[in-house]
XYZ file of C-alpha atoms in Angstrom:
590
model
C 0.205 0.095 0.227
C 2.758 2.410 0.947
C 4.283 1.705 -2.068
C 1.485 2.336 -4.118
C 0.326 5.744 -2.831
C 4.215 6.636 -3.400
C 3.647 5.807 -6.881
C 0.758 7.469 -7.287
C 2.355 10.406 -5.690
C 5.628 10.510 -8.008
C 3.315 10.460 -11.486
C 0.674 12.577 -10.381
C 0.717 16.039 -12.501
C -1.433 18.490 -13.331
C -2.740 16.608 -16.414
C -3.808 13.506 -14.475
C -4.104 15.391 -11.155
C -8.246 14.591 -10.870
C -7.684 11.065 -11.729
C -4.882 10.567 -9.144
C -6.706 12.114 -6.407
C -9.600 9.623 -6.824
C -7.114 7.272 -6.781
C -5.631 8.476 -3.414
C -9.165 9.129 -2.160
C -10.144 5.506 -2.117
C -6.788 4.171 -0.823
C -7.345 6.145 2.238
C -9.722 4.478 4.216
C -7.309 1.401 4.239
C -4.705 3.556 5.837
C -3.509 3.200 9.425
C -3.322 6.261 11.888
C 0.617 6.078 11.555
C 0.560 5.765 7.939
C -2.442 8.440 7.414
C -0.233 11.284 9.245
C 2.419 10.604 6.772
C 0.217 10.219 3.629
C -0.781 13.581 4.857
C 2.062 15.266 4.791
C 2.702 13.949 1.471
C -0.768 15.247 0.271
C 0.466 18.738 1.493
C 3.891 18.820 -0.086
C 1.615 17.149 -3.026
C -0.808 20.531 -2.728
C 1.839 22.822 -2.373
C 3.601 21.690 -5.390
C 0.037 22.341 -7.477
C 0.331 25.587 -6.016
C 3.515 26.479 -7.867
C 1.987 24.981 -10.881
C -0.613 27.064 -10.803
C -3.145 24.181 -9.698
C -5.157 25.744 -7.164
C -8.271 23.581 -7.622
C -6.180 20.575 -7.389
C -4.069 22.215 -4.681
C -7.070 22.673 -2.628
C -8.377 19.329 -3.002
C -4.896 17.541 -1.770
C -5.235 19.963 1.282
C -8.765 18.895 1.912
C -8.033 15.246 2.000
C -4.974 15.558 4.165
C -7.698 17.461 6.266
C -9.660 14.258 6.257
C -6.932 11.800 7.394
C -4.634 13.994 9.357
C -5.196 14.377 13.446
C -2.729 16.447 14.440
C -2.196 18.803 11.612
C -5.963 18.622 10.565
C -6.943 22.238 11.252
C -3.763 23.633 9.625
C -4.586 21.622 6.771
C -8.053 22.788 6.528
C -6.811 26.343 6.457
C -4.466 25.836 3.941
C -7.672 23.942 1.820
C -9.977 26.741 2.494
C -7.426 29.633 1.607
C -6.112 27.703 -1.807
C -9.943 27.138 -3.002
C -10.784 30.936 -2.435
C -7.715 31.738 -4.838
C -9.007 29.089 -6.992
C -12.321 30.357 -7.196
C -11.167 34.318 -7.878
C -8.443 33.201 -10.295
C -11.572 31.609 -12.382
C -13.907 34.225 -11.400
C -16.677 32.135 -9.764
C -17.085 34.814 -7.568
C -20.564 33.357 -6.082
C -19.190 31.277 -3.686
C -16.095 32.651 -1.922
C -18.490 34.744 -0.034
C -19.420 31.692 1.709
C -15.736 30.148 1.847
C -14.903 33.702 3.681
C -17.155 32.753 6.617
C -15.798 29.031 6.782
C -12.006 30.223 6.831
C -13.336 32.656 9.533
C -14.559 30.119 11.958
C -11.462 27.497 10.935
C -9.005 30.214 12.219
C -11.131 30.783 15.025
C -10.627 27.068 15.529
C -6.478 27.015 14.771
C -6.065 29.713 16.626
C -4.862 31.255 13.444
C -3.458 35.121 12.813
C -3.806 34.911 9.265
C -0.685 35.813 8.211
C -1.248 33.023 5.090
C -4.220 34.169 4.287
C -5.311 35.223 0.702
C -4.527 38.314 -0.843
C -7.782 39.702 -2.436
C -6.067 42.808 -2.765
C -3.633 41.132 -5.292
C -5.841 39.783 -6.769
C -7.923 42.694 -8.017
C -4.586 44.121 -9.008
C -4.314 41.555 -10.778
C -7.320 41.863 -13.008
C -7.029 45.381 -12.814
C -3.242 45.376 -14.664
C -4.945 42.899 -17.215
C -7.639 45.220 -17.953
C -10.593 43.417 -16.549
C -12.685 45.420 -14.725
C -15.307 43.046 -13.249
C -12.761 40.392 -12.411
C -11.020 43.882 -10.171
C -14.645 45.048 -8.938
C -15.747 41.327 -7.712
C -12.305 40.824 -6.056
C -12.541 44.336 -4.249
C -15.535 43.300 -3.272
C -14.537 39.916 -1.306
C -11.457 41.911 -0.611
C -13.387 44.296 1.530
C -15.599 41.549 2.670
C -11.899 40.121 4.022
C -11.116 43.018 5.456
C -14.668 43.811 7.758
C -14.403 39.983 8.886
C -10.939 38.800 9.192
C -8.851 41.845 9.221
C -7.049 42.200 5.873
C -5.756 44.391 3.844
C -8.024 48.070 3.888
C -5.589 50.053 1.474
C -5.556 48.818 -2.436
C -1.954 48.634 -3.934
C -2.026 52.265 -5.684
C -3.117 53.371 -1.845
C -7.057 54.054 -2.502
C -9.113 52.746 -0.452
C -11.000 49.464 -1.439
C -14.678 51.712 -2.045
C -13.200 54.381 -3.797
C -10.955 51.462 -5.929
C -14.669 50.159 -6.403
C -16.500 53.308 -7.556
C -13.733 54.220 -10.009
C -13.768 50.927 -11.701
C -17.544 50.791 -11.611
C -17.530 54.502 -13.075
C -14.666 53.539 -15.767
C -17.227 50.593 -16.755
C -20.274 52.624 -16.981
C -18.613 55.020 -19.311
C -17.673 52.860 -21.846
C -21.190 51.293 -21.721
C -22.644 55.190 -22.550
C -20.413 55.847 -24.911
C -21.698 53.591 -26.969
C -25.370 54.095 -26.278
C -25.839 51.724 -23.525
C -26.814 53.981 -21.147
C -29.280 51.369 -19.023
C -26.835 48.707 -18.891
C -24.487 51.419 -17.567
C -27.522 51.680 -14.785
C -27.815 48.339 -14.118
C -24.281 47.741 -13.447
C -24.216 51.095 -10.705
C -27.651 49.092 -9.175
C -25.533 46.009 -8.388
C -22.910 47.607 -6.200
C -24.744 50.733 -4.736
C -25.934 49.733 -1.762
C -23.151 48.203 -0.776
C -21.022 51.029 -1.284
C -23.948 53.215 0.344
C -24.743 55.359 -2.868
C -27.889 55.905 -4.523
C -29.645 54.863 -7.744
C -28.383 56.763 -10.917
C -30.952 58.572 -12.957
C -29.960 59.258 -17.483
C -29.958 62.963 -18.213
C -29.966 64.337 -22.003
C -26.666 67.273 -21.909
C -27.580 70.319 -22.831
C -25.704 73.665 -23.137
C -27.114 76.710 -21.327
C -27.997 78.037 -24.570
C -30.260 74.950 -25.397
C -31.803 74.704 -22.817
C -33.320 78.463 -22.544
C -34.151 77.643 -26.541
C -36.226 74.927 -25.304
C -38.146 77.030 -23.346
C -36.657 76.265 -19.825
C -34.316 79.055 -18.492
C -33.598 82.736 -19.724
C -30.593 83.037 -21.451
C -28.965 86.551 -22.150
C -25.508 86.620 -24.356
C -23.620 89.787 -23.602
C -20.372 88.836 -25.792
C -20.766 87.282 -29.383
C -18.735 84.571 -30.425
C -15.522 85.294 -31.825
C -12.358 84.281 -33.395
C -9.001 84.994 -31.459
C -5.320 84.204 -32.050
C -3.009 81.700 -31.532
C -0.302 82.764 -29.112
C 3.309 83.739 -30.031
C 4.984 80.803 -27.788
C 8.992 81.712 -26.789
C 11.382 78.731 -25.846
C 14.691 80.192 -24.182
C 16.235 77.271 -26.130
C 14.526 78.443 -29.817
C 10.952 76.657 -31.437
C 10.459 73.411 -29.925
C 7.667 71.088 -31.446
C 5.221 70.999 -28.814
C 2.996 66.980 -28.777
C -0.269 69.536 -27.246
C -2.875 69.982 -29.647
C -3.780 74.258 -29.771
C -7.524 74.401 -28.486
C -10.737 76.057 -30.355
C -9.460 79.407 -31.735
C -13.118 80.119 -32.024
C -14.390 82.096 -28.342
C -17.725 80.848 -27.023
C -20.586 83.590 -26.226
C -20.650 85.365 -22.707
C -23.681 85.057 -21.007
C -25.838 85.112 -17.866
C -28.832 82.649 -17.556
C -31.314 82.085 -14.735
C -32.687 78.610 -14.724
C -35.671 76.979 -12.386
C -36.111 74.352 -10.358
C -32.379 72.968 -10.555
C -30.388 70.286 -8.749
C -26.548 71.045 -8.061
C -23.835 69.450 -6.498
C -21.279 71.790 -4.891
C -17.428 71.044 -5.694
C -18.803 69.868 -8.853
C -20.637 71.908 -12.212
C -23.643 69.603 -12.946
C -26.703 71.141 -13.059
C -29.602 68.864 -13.550
C -33.082 70.355 -14.395
C -35.859 68.059 -15.179
C -34.659 64.976 -17.415
C -31.488 67.435 -18.335
C -27.906 67.998 -17.496
C -27.080 71.627 -18.763
C -23.454 71.621 -18.684
C -21.669 73.492 -21.816
C -18.309 71.642 -21.119
C -20.127 68.661 -21.513
C -22.439 69.480 -24.316
C -19.369 71.106 -26.374
C -18.972 69.542 -29.799
C -15.107 68.553 -28.581
C -16.553 66.961 -25.670
C -15.738 63.023 -26.862
C -11.565 64.248 -26.094
C -12.404 65.265 -22.560
C -12.372 63.301 -19.500
C -14.773 64.707 -17.424
C -13.931 64.487 -13.443
C -17.230 65.502 -11.672
C -17.908 62.577 -9.744
C -14.798 60.950 -10.020
C -12.940 63.050 -7.426
C -12.287 62.417 -3.917
C -14.306 65.420 -2.659
C -17.168 64.829 -5.418
C -20.325 64.120 -3.694
C -22.424 61.985 -6.130
C -21.033 59.739 -9.288
C -21.497 60.724 -12.851
C -20.450 59.261 -16.230
C -21.057 60.562 -19.824
C -21.286 59.418 -23.118
C -23.325 59.235 -26.431
C -24.819 62.493 -25.604
C -26.517 61.443 -22.034
C -24.917 60.796 -18.518
C -25.802 59.202 -15.510
C -25.600 60.791 -12.374
C -26.260 59.909 -8.771
C -29.876 61.110 -6.966
C -28.949 62.420 -3.871
C -29.811 60.665 -0.219
C -30.371 64.508 1.292
C -31.090 67.900 -0.411
C -30.936 71.253 1.048
C -33.091 73.566 -0.588
C -32.368 77.503 -1.627
C -34.624 79.904 -3.156
C -32.293 81.432 -5.014
C -28.340 81.765 -5.525
C -25.797 82.625 -8.563
C -22.986 79.333 -8.993
C -19.962 80.129 -8.419
C -18.855 77.227 -6.877
C -18.054 73.891 -8.897
C -14.999 71.465 -9.614
C -11.503 72.555 -8.837
C -12.594 75.508 -7.205
C -9.985 75.865 -4.588
C -7.683 75.618 -7.152
C -6.160 79.279 -7.336
C -5.414 78.759 -11.243
C -8.901 76.923 -11.852
C -10.576 80.040 -9.718
C -9.507 82.881 -11.147
C -9.456 81.988 -14.679
C -12.676 79.573 -15.071
C -14.683 81.227 -12.326
C -13.785 84.809 -11.684
C -14.954 86.136 -14.884
C -18.284 85.204 -14.740
C -18.543 87.968 -11.690
C -18.319 90.311 -14.866
C -21.334 88.834 -16.394
C -23.302 88.651 -12.449
C -22.899 92.442 -12.048
C -24.826 93.173 -15.225
C -28.239 94.699 -15.187
C -29.143 91.046 -17.080
C -28.671 89.594 -13.578
C -31.267 90.004 -10.924
C -29.406 91.942 -7.819
C -31.214 90.006 -5.080
C -29.509 86.123 -5.837
C -26.699 85.610 -3.051
C -22.940 84.802 -4.679
C -22.866 80.764 -3.363
C -19.205 79.507 -3.385
C -18.042 76.474 -2.124
C -17.266 76.570 1.435
C -13.653 74.344 0.996
C -12.387 77.432 -1.027
C -9.465 79.799 0.929
C -9.868 82.932 2.149
C -8.858 85.002 -1.026
C -11.209 83.223 -3.131
C -13.587 84.884 -1.051
C -11.527 88.238 -0.790
C -12.094 88.335 -4.833
C -15.888 87.969 -4.603
C -16.141 91.123 -2.499
C -13.852 92.883 -4.464
C -15.527 92.353 -7.737
C -19.260 92.195 -6.757
C -21.112 95.482 -7.573
C -24.528 94.422 -6.666
C -23.785 94.181 -2.607
C -25.024 90.585 -2.371
C -24.683 88.317 0.263
C -21.900 85.214 -0.195
C -23.118 82.709 0.863
C -20.412 79.329 1.160
C -21.942 76.003 0.501
C -20.705 72.374 2.131
C -20.771 68.850 0.397
C -24.301 68.756 0.454
C -26.675 68.711 -3.067
C -28.714 71.950 -3.299
C -31.956 72.706 -5.132
C -32.139 76.096 -6.589
C -35.825 77.118 -7.093
C -33.535 79.806 -9.418
C -30.148 79.663 -10.422
C -27.739 81.865 -12.389
C -25.231 80.755 -14.468
C -22.278 81.683 -16.346
C -19.550 80.315 -18.885
C -16.668 79.481 -18.413
C -14.389 81.997 -20.913
C -13.378 79.129 -23.571
C -13.523 74.714 -23.555
C -11.378 73.904 -20.932
C -11.448 70.505 -20.222
C -9.933 69.487 -17.119
C -8.200 66.723 -18.461
C -8.192 64.616 -21.797
C -9.226 61.084 -22.471
C -6.514 58.699 -21.969
C -4.376 58.324 -25.533
C -5.326 61.464 -27.167
C -3.207 64.589 -27.272
C -3.193 67.432 -24.184
C -5.806 69.931 -25.645
C -3.845 73.028 -25.059
C -6.723 75.760 -24.402
C -6.776 78.955 -25.340
C -8.245 82.091 -22.748
C -9.421 85.067 -24.918
C -7.768 88.208 -24.363
C -10.615 90.217 -24.252
C -12.499 88.371 -21.015
C -9.106 88.208 -18.956
C -8.594 91.546 -19.861
C -11.864 92.937 -18.738
C -11.555 90.854 -15.442
C -8.376 92.411 -15.281
C -9.811 96.207 -15.897
C -12.421 95.311 -13.570
C -10.303 94.617 -10.332
C -7.878 97.635 -10.874
C -11.225 100.288 -11.586
C -12.484 98.529 -7.515
C -8.962 98.930 -6.017
C -8.763 102.291 -7.839
C -12.036 103.150 -5.762
C -10.159 101.843 -2.493
C -7.361 104.271 -2.836
C -4.457 101.533 -4.207
C -1.441 102.699 -5.772
C -0.784 100.472 -8.931
C 1.743 102.526 -10.256
C 4.952 100.194 -11.489
C 8.120 100.264 -9.188
C 10.307 98.584 -10.765
C 10.801 95.540 -8.386
C 12.256 92.002 -9.100
C 10.550 89.003 -8.229
C 11.270 85.468 -7.606
C 8.199 83.530 -7.031
C 8.925 80.684 -4.880
C 7.331 76.976 -4.775
C 8.209 75.857 -1.391
C 5.090 75.752 0.178
C 4.180 72.740 -2.913
C 4.504 69.142 -2.956
C 4.283 69.058 -7.230
C 5.548 70.756 -10.115
C 8.105 72.334 -7.967
C 11.514 73.494 -8.433
C 14.264 70.881 -6.804
C 16.876 73.531 -6.577
C 14.426 76.858 -5.937
C 17.528 77.558 -2.920
C 20.057 77.100 -5.249
C 17.962 79.697 -8.204
C 17.368 82.400 -5.536
C 20.576 82.744 -4.104
C 21.574 83.589 -8.181
C 18.902 85.917 -8.861
C 19.207 87.582 -5.137
C 22.597 89.191 -6.142
C 20.942 91.234 -8.819
C 17.796 93.022 -7.007
C 15.603 89.896 -6.691
C 13.461 89.575 -3.847
C 11.343 86.133 -3.070
C 7.564 86.095 -2.945
C 5.015 84.083 -1.255
C 1.976 84.319 -3.257
C 0.047 82.113 -1.101
C 0.739 84.161 2.319
C -0.736 87.352 1.246
C -4.081 88.773 0.639
C -5.773 89.173 -2.767
C -5.047 92.815 -2.860
C -1.397 92.124 -1.500
C -0.644 90.033 -4.564
C -2.356 92.158 -7.178
C -0.203 95.032 -5.875
C 2.789 92.928 -5.957
C 2.241 91.303 -8.960
C 1.444 94.844 -11.081
C 4.912 96.717 -9.152
C 6.967 93.956 -11.044
C 8.961 94.851 -13.977
C 10.731 91.045 -13.915
C 8.827 88.266 -12.673
C 10.504 84.503 -12.363
C 8.492 81.340 -10.782
C 7.069 77.905 -11.708
C 4.661 77.955 -14.576
C 2.000 76.860 -11.620
C -1.125 78.475 -10.327
C 0.796 81.204 -8.955
C 1.944 82.443 -12.583
C -1.803 83.146 -13.137
C -1.441 86.536 -11.197
C 0.410 87.348 -13.971
C -2.928 88.490 -15.404
C -2.589 91.800 -13.586
C 1.061 92.975 -14.305
C 2.072 95.704 -15.874
C 2.227 95.517 -19.522
C 5.774 96.518 -19.837
C 6.736 93.194 -17.460
C 8.145 90.367 -18.804
C 7.933 87.019 -17.411
C 10.496 84.115 -17.179
C 8.386 81.167 -16.702
C 10.597 77.632 -15.726
C 8.788 74.352 -15.897
C 9.997 70.606 -16.741
C 10.964 69.022 -20.230
C 6.981 67.835 -20.922
C 6.776 69.144 -24.277
C 2.802 68.562 -23.848
C 2.530 70.720 -21.329
C -0.232 73.972 -21.575
C 1.767 76.555 -22.943
C -0.477 78.107 -25.423
C -2.641 78.318 -22.352
C -0.050 80.191 -19.797
C 1.223 82.090 -22.751
C -2.382 83.540 -23.521
C -3.217 83.918 -19.916
C -0.053 85.719 -19.176
C -0.027 88.205 -22.081
C -3.668 89.283 -21.729
C -2.120 92.001 -19.415
C 0.359 93.127 -22.057
C 3.593 91.602 -20.544
C 5.277 89.016 -22.363
C 6.656 85.517 -21.125
C 9.571 83.727 -22.221
C 9.616 79.754 -21.155
C 12.806 77.522 -19.981
C 12.451 74.155 -19.955
C 14.504 72.520 -17.005
C 15.337 68.769 -16.347
C 12.118 66.406 -15.240
C 13.000 65.090 -11.918
C 12.818 61.153 -12.850
C 10.996 58.120 -11.237
C 8.164 60.532 -9.860
C 4.747 58.505 -9.506
C 2.267 61.904 -10.539
C 0.342 63.146 -13.588
C 3.179 64.486 -15.877
C 2.074 68.361 -15.690
C 2.874 68.301 -12.069
C 6.273 66.373 -11.938
C 9.261 68.191 -10.277
C 12.162 69.322 -12.033
C 16.122 71.475 -11.912
C 16.579 74.727 -13.839
C 20.492 75.884 -13.814
C 21.262 79.074 -12.531
C 22.914 79.761 -15.911
C 19.574 79.097 -17.777
C 17.832 81.476 -15.999
C 20.660 84.194 -16.290
C 20.644 83.551 -19.868
C 16.965 83.986 -19.937
C 16.874 87.351 -18.194
C 19.497 88.335 -21.037
C 16.651 87.462 -23.628
C 14.054 89.184 -22.147
C 15.857 92.425 -22.032
C 17.392 92.403 -18.764
C 21.253 92.765 -17.891
C 21.652 91.404 -14.333
């Protein structure tokens, strides 16, 4: 019997594994107690070999047989059998039985006093599915990982640092978007329904996407066009090194109309640009003819309070569990409103139209409550109607009447993977009008805005992204030529405007701090430092900066390798020699 058993084990392989285990199972009843322990060890060794070969189904069965005949190590073998069965089922996408196996594992661990070091990593299985592009396999595995976390104390964070729930939500959004893009919105809706309760989400409804102008034309609101569509010029970009072949795509040179519109009975979500009215989603970006390139982030970013996906001219948006009701408001809240660059370019120009007589004076100005104080200062400065400012927390709001105004240009937050970067061009007339409005209000306050010849270097020391790594070296080199260091984030808005307008030369990283160059004096020269990525939005920065009349020269440094961040936000270095050559190029003699 012993020789037959060894011969069977020796000849076992993946091809004959099932038959081999059938044969072994038939011989086990004849084993004596001492031979049973030896046979169990041999079976465990065979199971381990099967595991190494990726035959987890055979390994689980072999461990199970070992548990049947062993007394001394039955609990240990039983744990191995359950653990291997979990891996086997997940690898085969036979997910429906795994939850029962996790419960069985919990009970077996309690019996064995096991601490779980050998529990299968469902997080890693999910990650493998994710890397393979199998979103559904990844979602099902992450759902099981969530159960394992709650019942067994399993891993709580995914491989790339997201919480399990956030990962499932993002993958579901990806799946739903894929379906929506080919017109399968109802299937996307059903997919969301399968996991929404587990994630604590509400149901989603399907909406037709329209622009504000389209919605008003359909009789659903009042629309007043204040600036007509017009053609704008592509900016000329200057680099220290000479012409650079950019890999981005120039944004549209057809500037959109500027308007103020009012809509009744609208559902909105602070931190988001979405406006829902009946069966419509009113959203100029999503309704734009070029919206197919845009990776619209509403409902995807970490601070969003709902799920939203777009495709095929329609959107799916999660219904909120709780809604605040307000009589009226002007929409100065939205996606990335707390980022200074986005705020100044996308949001602040709206105050021009909210000040227009076509906009009711009694509506409060509604902003996101997570914005820094400088953002509120800008609203207070520009408002000519004495309106109250109402900060909104992260809770859905239904307005009985809502006033909206547009972004000055088509500006995708990001583009879809595989699509060249879209480099938006900002209309000089709108940014110039905003600049004049700010100066007019500051003049009323008696602020002296005359240029004084200052030389400013902008520090980005307080930020972790798009950081000039050798900033201290550059500052020391420039200090010898009369440059002073400025930390814009530490100044009030008025102090920032006075600083930028007073300077003849500004050196700094192409970042949010550079946005204030809109308020430079028209003789100023700007030297913008940036990494070497040729897809960076150079046209966007140039059109923004030169709306003031100033001129900008770019110096591309060396990107710091190995950083796991968006290419636009990579850290970099620039040599002092490059900066000094740049100053000479713009006509400054150090």
